[in-house]
Coordinates of C-alpha atoms in Angstrom, one line a residue:
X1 CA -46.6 -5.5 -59.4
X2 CA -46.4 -1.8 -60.1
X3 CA -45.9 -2.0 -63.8
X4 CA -49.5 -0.8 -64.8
X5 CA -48.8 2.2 -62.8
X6 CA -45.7 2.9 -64.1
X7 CA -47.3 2.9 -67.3
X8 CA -50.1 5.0 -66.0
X9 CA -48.0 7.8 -63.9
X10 CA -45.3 7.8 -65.5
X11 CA -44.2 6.6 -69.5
X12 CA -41.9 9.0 -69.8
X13 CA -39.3 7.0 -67.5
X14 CA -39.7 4.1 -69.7
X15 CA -38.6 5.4 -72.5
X16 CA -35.8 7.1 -70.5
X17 CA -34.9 3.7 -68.9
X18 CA -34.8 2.2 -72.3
X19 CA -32.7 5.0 -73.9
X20 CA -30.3 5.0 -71.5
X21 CA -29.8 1.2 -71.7
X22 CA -29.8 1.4 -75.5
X23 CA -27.3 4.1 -75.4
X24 CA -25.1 2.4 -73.4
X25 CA -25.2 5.2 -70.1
X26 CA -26.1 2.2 -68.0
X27 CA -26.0 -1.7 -68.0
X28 CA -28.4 -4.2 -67.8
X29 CA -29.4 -4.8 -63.9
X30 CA -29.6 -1.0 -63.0
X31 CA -32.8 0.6 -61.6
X32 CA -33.9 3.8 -62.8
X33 CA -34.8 6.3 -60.2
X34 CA -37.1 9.5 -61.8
X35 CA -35.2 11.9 -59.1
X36 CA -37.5 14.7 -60.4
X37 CA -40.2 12.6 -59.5
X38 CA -39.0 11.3 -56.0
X39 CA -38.6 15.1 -54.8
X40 CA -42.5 15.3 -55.4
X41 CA -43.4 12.1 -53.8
X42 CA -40.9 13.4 -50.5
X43 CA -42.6 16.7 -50.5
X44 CA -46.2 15.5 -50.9
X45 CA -45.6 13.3 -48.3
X46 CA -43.9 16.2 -45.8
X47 CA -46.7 18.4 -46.6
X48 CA -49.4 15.7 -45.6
X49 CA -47.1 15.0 -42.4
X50 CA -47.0 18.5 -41.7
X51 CA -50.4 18.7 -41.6
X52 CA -50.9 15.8 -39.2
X53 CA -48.4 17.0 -37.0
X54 CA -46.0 14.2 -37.9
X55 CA -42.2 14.0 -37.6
X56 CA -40.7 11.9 -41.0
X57 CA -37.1 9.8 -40.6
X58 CA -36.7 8.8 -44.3
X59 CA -36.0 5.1 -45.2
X60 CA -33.1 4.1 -48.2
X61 CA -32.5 0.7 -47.8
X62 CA -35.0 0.0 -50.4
X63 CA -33.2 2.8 -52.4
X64 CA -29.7 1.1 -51.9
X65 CA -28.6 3.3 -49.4
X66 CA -28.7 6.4 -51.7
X67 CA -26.5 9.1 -50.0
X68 CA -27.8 11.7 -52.5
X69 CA -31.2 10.7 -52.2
X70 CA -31.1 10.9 -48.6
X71 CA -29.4 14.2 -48.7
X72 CA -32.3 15.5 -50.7
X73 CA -34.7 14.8 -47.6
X74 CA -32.6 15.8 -44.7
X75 CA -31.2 18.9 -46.2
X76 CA -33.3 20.3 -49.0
X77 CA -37.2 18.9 -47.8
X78 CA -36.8 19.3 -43.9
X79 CA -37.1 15.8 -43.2
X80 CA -36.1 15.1 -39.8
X81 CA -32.8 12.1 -40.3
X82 CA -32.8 9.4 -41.6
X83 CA -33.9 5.5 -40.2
X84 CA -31.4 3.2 -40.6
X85 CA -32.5 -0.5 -41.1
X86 CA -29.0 -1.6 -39.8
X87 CA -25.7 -0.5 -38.6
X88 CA -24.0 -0.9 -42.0
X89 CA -26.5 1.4 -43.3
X90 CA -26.0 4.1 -40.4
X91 CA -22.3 3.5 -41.3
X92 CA -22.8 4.6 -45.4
X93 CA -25.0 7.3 -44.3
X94 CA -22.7 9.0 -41.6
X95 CA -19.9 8.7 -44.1
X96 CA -21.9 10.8 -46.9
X97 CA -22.3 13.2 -44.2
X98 CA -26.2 12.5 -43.4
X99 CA -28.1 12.7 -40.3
X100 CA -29.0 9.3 -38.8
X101 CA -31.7 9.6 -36.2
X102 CA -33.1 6.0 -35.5
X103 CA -30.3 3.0 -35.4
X104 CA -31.5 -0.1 -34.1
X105 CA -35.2 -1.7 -35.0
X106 CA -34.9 -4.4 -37.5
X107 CA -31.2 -5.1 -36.3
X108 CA -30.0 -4.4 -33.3
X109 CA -25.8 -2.4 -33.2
X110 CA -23.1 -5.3 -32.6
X111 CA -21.3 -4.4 -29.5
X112 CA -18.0 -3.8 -30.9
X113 CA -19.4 -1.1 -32.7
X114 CA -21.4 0.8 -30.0
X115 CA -19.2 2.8 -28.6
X116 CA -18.5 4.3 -32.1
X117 CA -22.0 5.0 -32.4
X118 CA -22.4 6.9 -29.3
X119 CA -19.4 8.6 -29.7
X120 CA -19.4 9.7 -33.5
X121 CA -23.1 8.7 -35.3
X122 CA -24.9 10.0 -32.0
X123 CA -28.6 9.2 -33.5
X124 CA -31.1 10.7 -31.7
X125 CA -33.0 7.2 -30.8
X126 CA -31.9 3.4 -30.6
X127 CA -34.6 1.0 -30.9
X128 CA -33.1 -1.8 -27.8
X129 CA -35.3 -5.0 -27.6
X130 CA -32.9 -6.6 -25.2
X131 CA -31.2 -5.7 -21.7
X132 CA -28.0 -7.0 -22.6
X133 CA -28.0 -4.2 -25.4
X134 CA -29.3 -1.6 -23.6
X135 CA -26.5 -2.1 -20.7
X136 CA -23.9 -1.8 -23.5
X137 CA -25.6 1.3 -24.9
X138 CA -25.7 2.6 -20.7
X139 CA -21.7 2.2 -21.4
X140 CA -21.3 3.5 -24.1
X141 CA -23.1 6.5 -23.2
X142 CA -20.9 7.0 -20.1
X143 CA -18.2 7.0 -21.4
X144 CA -19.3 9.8 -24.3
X145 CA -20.5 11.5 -21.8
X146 CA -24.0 11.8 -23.4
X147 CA -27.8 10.9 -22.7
X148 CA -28.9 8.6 -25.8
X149 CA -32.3 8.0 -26.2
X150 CA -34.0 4.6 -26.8
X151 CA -37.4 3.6 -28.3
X152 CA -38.4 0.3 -26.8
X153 CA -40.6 -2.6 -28.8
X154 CA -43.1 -5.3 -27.0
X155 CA -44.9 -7.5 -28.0
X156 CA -47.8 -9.7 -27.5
X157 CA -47.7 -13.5 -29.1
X158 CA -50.6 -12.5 -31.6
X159 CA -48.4 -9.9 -32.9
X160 CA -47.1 -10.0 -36.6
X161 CA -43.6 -10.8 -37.3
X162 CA -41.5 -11.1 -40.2
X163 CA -39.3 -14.1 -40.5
X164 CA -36.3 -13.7 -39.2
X165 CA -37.1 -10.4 -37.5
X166 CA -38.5 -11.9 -34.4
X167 CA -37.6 -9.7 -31.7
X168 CA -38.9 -7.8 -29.3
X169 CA -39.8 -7.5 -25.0
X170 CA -42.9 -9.5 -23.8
X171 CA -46.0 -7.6 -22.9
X172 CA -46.2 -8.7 -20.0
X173 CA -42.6 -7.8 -18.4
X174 CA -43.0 -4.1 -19.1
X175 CA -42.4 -2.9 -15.9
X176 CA -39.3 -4.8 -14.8
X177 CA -37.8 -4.1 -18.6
X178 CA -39.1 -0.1 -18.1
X179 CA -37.1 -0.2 -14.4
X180 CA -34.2 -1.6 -15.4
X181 CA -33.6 0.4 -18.3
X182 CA -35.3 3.8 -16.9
X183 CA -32.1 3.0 -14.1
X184 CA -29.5 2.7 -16.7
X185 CA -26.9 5.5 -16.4
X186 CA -27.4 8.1 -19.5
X187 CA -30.3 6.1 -21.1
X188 CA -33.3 7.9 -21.4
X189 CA -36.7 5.9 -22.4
X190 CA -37.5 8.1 -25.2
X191 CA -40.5 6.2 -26.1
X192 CA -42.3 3.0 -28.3
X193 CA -41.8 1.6 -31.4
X194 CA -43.4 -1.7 -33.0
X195 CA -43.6 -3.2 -36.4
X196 CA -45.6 -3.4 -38.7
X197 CA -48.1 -1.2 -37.1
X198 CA -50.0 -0.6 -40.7
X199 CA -50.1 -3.1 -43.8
X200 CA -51.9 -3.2 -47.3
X201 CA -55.0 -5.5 -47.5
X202 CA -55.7 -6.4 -51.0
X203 CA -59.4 -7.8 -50.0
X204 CA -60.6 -4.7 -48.6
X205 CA -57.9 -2.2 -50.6
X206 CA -56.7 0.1 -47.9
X207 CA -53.9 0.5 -45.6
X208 CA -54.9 -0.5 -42.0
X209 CA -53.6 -1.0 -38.9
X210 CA -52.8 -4.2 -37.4
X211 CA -51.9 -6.4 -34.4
X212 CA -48.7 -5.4 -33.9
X213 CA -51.0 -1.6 -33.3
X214 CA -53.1 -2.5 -30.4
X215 CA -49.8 -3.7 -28.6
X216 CA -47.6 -0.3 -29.6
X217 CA -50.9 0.9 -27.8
X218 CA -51.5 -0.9 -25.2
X219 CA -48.0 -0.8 -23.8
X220 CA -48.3 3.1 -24.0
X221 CA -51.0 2.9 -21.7
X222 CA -49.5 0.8 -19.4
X223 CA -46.3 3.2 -19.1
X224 CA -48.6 6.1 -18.6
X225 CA -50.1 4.5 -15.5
X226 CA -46.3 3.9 -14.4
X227 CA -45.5 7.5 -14.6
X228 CA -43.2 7.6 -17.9
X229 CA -44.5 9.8 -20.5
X230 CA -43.4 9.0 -23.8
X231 CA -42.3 11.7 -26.4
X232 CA -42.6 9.5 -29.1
X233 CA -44.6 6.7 -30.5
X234 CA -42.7 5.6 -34.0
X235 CA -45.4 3.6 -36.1
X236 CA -43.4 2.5 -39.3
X237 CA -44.5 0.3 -42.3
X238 CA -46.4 1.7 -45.2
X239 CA -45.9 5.4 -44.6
X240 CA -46.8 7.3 -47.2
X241 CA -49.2 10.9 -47.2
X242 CA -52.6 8.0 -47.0
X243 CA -51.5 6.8 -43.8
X244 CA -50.0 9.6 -41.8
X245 CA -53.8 10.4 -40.7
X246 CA -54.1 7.5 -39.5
X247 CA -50.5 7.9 -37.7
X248 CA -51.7 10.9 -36.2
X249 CA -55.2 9.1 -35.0
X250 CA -53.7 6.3 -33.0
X251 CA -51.8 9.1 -31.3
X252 CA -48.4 8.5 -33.6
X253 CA -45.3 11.0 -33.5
X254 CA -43.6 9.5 -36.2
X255 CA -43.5 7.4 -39.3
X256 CA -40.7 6.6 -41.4
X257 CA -41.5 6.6 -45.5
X258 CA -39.6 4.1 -47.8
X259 CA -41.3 2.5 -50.8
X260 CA -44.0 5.6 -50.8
X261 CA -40.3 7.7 -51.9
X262 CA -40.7 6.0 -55.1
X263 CA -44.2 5.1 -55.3
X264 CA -44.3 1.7 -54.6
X265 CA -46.2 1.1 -52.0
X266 CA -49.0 -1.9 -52.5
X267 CA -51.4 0.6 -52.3
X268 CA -50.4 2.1 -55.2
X269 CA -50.1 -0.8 -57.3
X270 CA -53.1 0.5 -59.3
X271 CA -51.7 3.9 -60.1
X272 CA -54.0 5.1 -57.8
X273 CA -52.3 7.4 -55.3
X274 CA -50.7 10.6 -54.6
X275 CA -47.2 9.4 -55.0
X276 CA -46.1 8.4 -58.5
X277 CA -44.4 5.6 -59.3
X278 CA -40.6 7.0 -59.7
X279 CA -38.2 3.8 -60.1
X280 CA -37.9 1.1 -62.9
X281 CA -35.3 -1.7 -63.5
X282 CA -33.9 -2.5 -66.9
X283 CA -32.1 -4.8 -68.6
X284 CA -32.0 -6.6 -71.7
X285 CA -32.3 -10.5 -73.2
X286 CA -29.3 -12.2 -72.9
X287 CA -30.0 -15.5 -75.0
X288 CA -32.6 -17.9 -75.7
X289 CA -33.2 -21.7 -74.3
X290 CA -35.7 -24.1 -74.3
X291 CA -38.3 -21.9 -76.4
X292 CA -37.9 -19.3 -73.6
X293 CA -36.0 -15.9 -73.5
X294 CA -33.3 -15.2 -70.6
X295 CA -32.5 -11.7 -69.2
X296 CA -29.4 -10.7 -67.1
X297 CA -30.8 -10.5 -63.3
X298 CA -29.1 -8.9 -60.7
X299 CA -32.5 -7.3 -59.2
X300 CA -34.4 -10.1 -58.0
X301 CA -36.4 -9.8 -54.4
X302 CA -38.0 -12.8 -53.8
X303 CA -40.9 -10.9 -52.4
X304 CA -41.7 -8.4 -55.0
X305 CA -44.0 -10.0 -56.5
X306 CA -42.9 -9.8 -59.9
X307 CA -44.7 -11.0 -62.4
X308 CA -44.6 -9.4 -65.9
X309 CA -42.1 -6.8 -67.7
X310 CA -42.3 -5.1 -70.6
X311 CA -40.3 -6.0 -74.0
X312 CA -39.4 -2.8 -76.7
X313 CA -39.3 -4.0 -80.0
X314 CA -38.7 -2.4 -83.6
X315 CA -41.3 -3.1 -86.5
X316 CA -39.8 -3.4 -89.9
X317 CA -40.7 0.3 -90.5
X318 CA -38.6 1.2 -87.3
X319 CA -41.6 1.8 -85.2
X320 CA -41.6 1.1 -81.0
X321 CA -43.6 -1.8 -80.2
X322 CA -44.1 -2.7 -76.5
X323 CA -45.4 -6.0 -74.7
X324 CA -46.3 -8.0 -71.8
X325 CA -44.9 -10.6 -71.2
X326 CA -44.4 -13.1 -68.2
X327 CA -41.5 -13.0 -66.0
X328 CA -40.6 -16.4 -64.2
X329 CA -37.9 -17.0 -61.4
X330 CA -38.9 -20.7 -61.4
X331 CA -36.0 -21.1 -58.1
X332 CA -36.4 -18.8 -55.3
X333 CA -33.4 -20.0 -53.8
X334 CA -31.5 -19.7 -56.8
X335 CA -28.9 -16.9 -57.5
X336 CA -31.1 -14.8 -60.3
X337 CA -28.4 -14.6 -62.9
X338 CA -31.0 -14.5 -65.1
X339 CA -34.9 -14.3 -65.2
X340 CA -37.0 -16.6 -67.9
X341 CA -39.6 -14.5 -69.9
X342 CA -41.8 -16.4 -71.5
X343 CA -41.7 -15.0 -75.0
X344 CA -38.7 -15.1 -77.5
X345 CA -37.3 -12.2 -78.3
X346 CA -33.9 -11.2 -79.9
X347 CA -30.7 -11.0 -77.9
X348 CA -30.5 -7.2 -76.6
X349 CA -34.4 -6.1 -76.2
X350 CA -34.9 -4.2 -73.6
X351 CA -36.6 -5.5 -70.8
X352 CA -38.3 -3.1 -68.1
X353 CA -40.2 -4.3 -64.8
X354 CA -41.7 -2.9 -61.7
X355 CA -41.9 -4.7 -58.4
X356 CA -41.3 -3.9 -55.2
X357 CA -37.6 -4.3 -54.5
X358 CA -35.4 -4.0 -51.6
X359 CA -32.3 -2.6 -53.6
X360 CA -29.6 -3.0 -50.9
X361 CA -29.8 -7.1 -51.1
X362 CA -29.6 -7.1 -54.7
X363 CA -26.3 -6.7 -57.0
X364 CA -28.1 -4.0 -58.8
X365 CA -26.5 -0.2 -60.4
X366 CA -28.7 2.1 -59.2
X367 CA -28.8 5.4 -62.0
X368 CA -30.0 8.7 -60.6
X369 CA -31.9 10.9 -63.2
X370 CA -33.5 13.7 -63.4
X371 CA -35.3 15.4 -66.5
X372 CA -37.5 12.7 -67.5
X373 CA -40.8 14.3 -67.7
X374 CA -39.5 17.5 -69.9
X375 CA -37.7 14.6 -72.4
X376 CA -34.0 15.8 -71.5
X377 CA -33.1 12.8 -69.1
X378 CA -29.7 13.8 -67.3
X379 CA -27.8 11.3 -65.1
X380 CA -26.8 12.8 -62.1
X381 CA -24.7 9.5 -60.6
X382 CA -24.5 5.7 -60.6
X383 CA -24.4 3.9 -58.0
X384 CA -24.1 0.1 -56.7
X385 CA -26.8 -1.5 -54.3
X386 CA -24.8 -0.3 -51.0
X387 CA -24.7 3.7 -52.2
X388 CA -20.9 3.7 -53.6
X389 CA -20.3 5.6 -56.5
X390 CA -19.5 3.5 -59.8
X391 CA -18.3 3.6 -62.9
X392 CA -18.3 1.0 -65.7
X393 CA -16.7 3.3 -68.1

């Protein structure tokens, strides 16, 4: 998906990404992260924000759960915490020392581990799409002895929703869930949250806001007329410096970037945007069968769409010689031990791709480098998809 704009924004990781592999600082299965690069993707994007007026909670699941990534924002580029998709990811974070401020939208905390959330993590907002949640957040709170914020998420049955992420209060029973929660001991409604509020549209090629949008919106409205003023109105997907205008025209506080980090945003599949593409995976041909070559996998997100990589090869004479070539995964539901490419090649060519990825599901080393564009590529750590440090010395 991204791989003509890695070529376009950014050779100089490919060759880095192959180099490594060849030199035997990384394995096969590892994604490359340009760090150098990331730090101007975060701070083109926090500029931009800054301009708009809008607050940034950074995103890593994509990243693996990158502590020193994530430490970068928070402490060195002013971003405000980090979102965490999930409470093993606020758990990572917290460990490494990082600022969690948002804990609760795609999955909701477990109720065992609450009270450690309140007590120790403390984010600054919970996303709660259920009463039974928010009473053992109320709790929890109590007995911290602290006010915790919540962000709450409705819906409308038109709305947009990811399978398997289905969740959310009805519309229509926004008073009697705004109530009962606003009468919750040490819960304070802190404001809205939906998502996706904004997604790529290939036919028309921008980012634009959908459904899910107009009912972030409309239940705004409806608390105004209640009385309860919202601080904030968190509008996540596809955040990156293109869309925080728009953030800040639908009356958005906050927007939480991810993929736009590395420059992987479907926007950007093109090489078109501000934000470069800063992340590669590698890995090399394992055998041949059937006429086709086999790579060692690891990496594979079944909605990446990945379709090509890129093959390094030596001419007699020594010279670099790079194609494209097809990339198959012929069995989504298949563990991607290996991926088919449709072209024989010798056992340990390096292999490079570009997709959009969702590192902290995959079995993946994740190398951190920075030096790329001056040619003096230094690793500054490895790491496994969940943010440990590794070593496979």
């Amino acid at each position: 998906m991204f791989l003509k704009a890695l070529q376009k924004q950014n050779p100089a990781l490919i060759d880095s990404a192959i180099d490594l592999l060849q030199n035997g600082t990384i394995l096969p299965d590892t994604y490359v992260i340009d760090v150098d690069q990331f730090i101007d993707n975060a701070r083109t994007i926090k500029e931009k924000a800054d301009e708009n007026g809008i607050r940034l909670y950074g995103m890593t699941k994509q990243l693996g759960r990158n502590p020193l990534l994530a430490r970068i924002l928070v402490d060195e580029l002013g971003y405000d915490g980090m979102v965490c998709v999930d409470y093993k990811e606020a758990r990572q974070l917290h460990q490494a020392g990082i600022k969690i401020s948002h804990l609760g939208h795609l999955v909701q905390p477990p109720s065992q581990y609450i009270p450690y959330i309140l007590s120790v993590i403390q984010p600054d907002v919970i996303t709660v799409y259920s009463i039974e949640k928010a009473r053992e957040i109320s709790a929890a709170a109590v007995k911290s002895n602290r006010i915790q914020g919540v962000l709450l998420k409705f819906f409308h049955p038109a709305d947009t929703f990811y399978i398997n992420q289905e969740a959310g209060f009805p519309i229509e029973s926004l008073q009697t869930v705004c109530d009962e929660i606003s009468a919750l001991p040490n819960l304070q409604i802190s404001g809205l949250t939906h998502f996706p509020c904004f997604l790529y549209n290939p036919e028309s090629q921008n980012t634009e806001p959908t459904r899910n949008l107009e009912s972030l919106l409309d239940a705004k409205a409806q608390m105004h007329k209640l009385g309860y003023e919202n601080a904030q109105l968190n509008m996540p997907s596809a955040t990156s410096s293109q869309t925080l205008a728009l953030i800040r025209q639908y009356g958005g506080t906050h927007g939480e970037p991810g993929h736009a980090l590395t420059g992987t945003m479907p926007a950007n599949h093109d090489g078109s945007q501000p934000e470069k593409v800063a992340m590669a995976y590698v890995t090399e041909v394992s055998h041949q069968f059937g006429g086709n070559s086999y790579c060692f996998g690891g990496g594979y997100y079944r909605r990446g769409h990945m379709n090509h990589a890129l093959i390094r090869q030596r001419s007699a004479h020594g010279l670099a010689q790079d194609s494209i070539v097809s990339v198959r995964n012929d069995d989504q539901a298949s563990i991607d031990y290996h991926l088919q490419l449709e072209h024989p090649c010798p056992v340990g060519t390096p292999v490079v791709m570009a997709f959009r990825t969702q590192i902290f599901v995959t079995r993946s080393d994740v190398a951190l480098v920075s030096g790329i564009s001056s040619n003096s590529p230094t690793l500054l750590g490895l790491y496994d998809a969940q943010g440990n440090e590794v070593r496979h010395d």
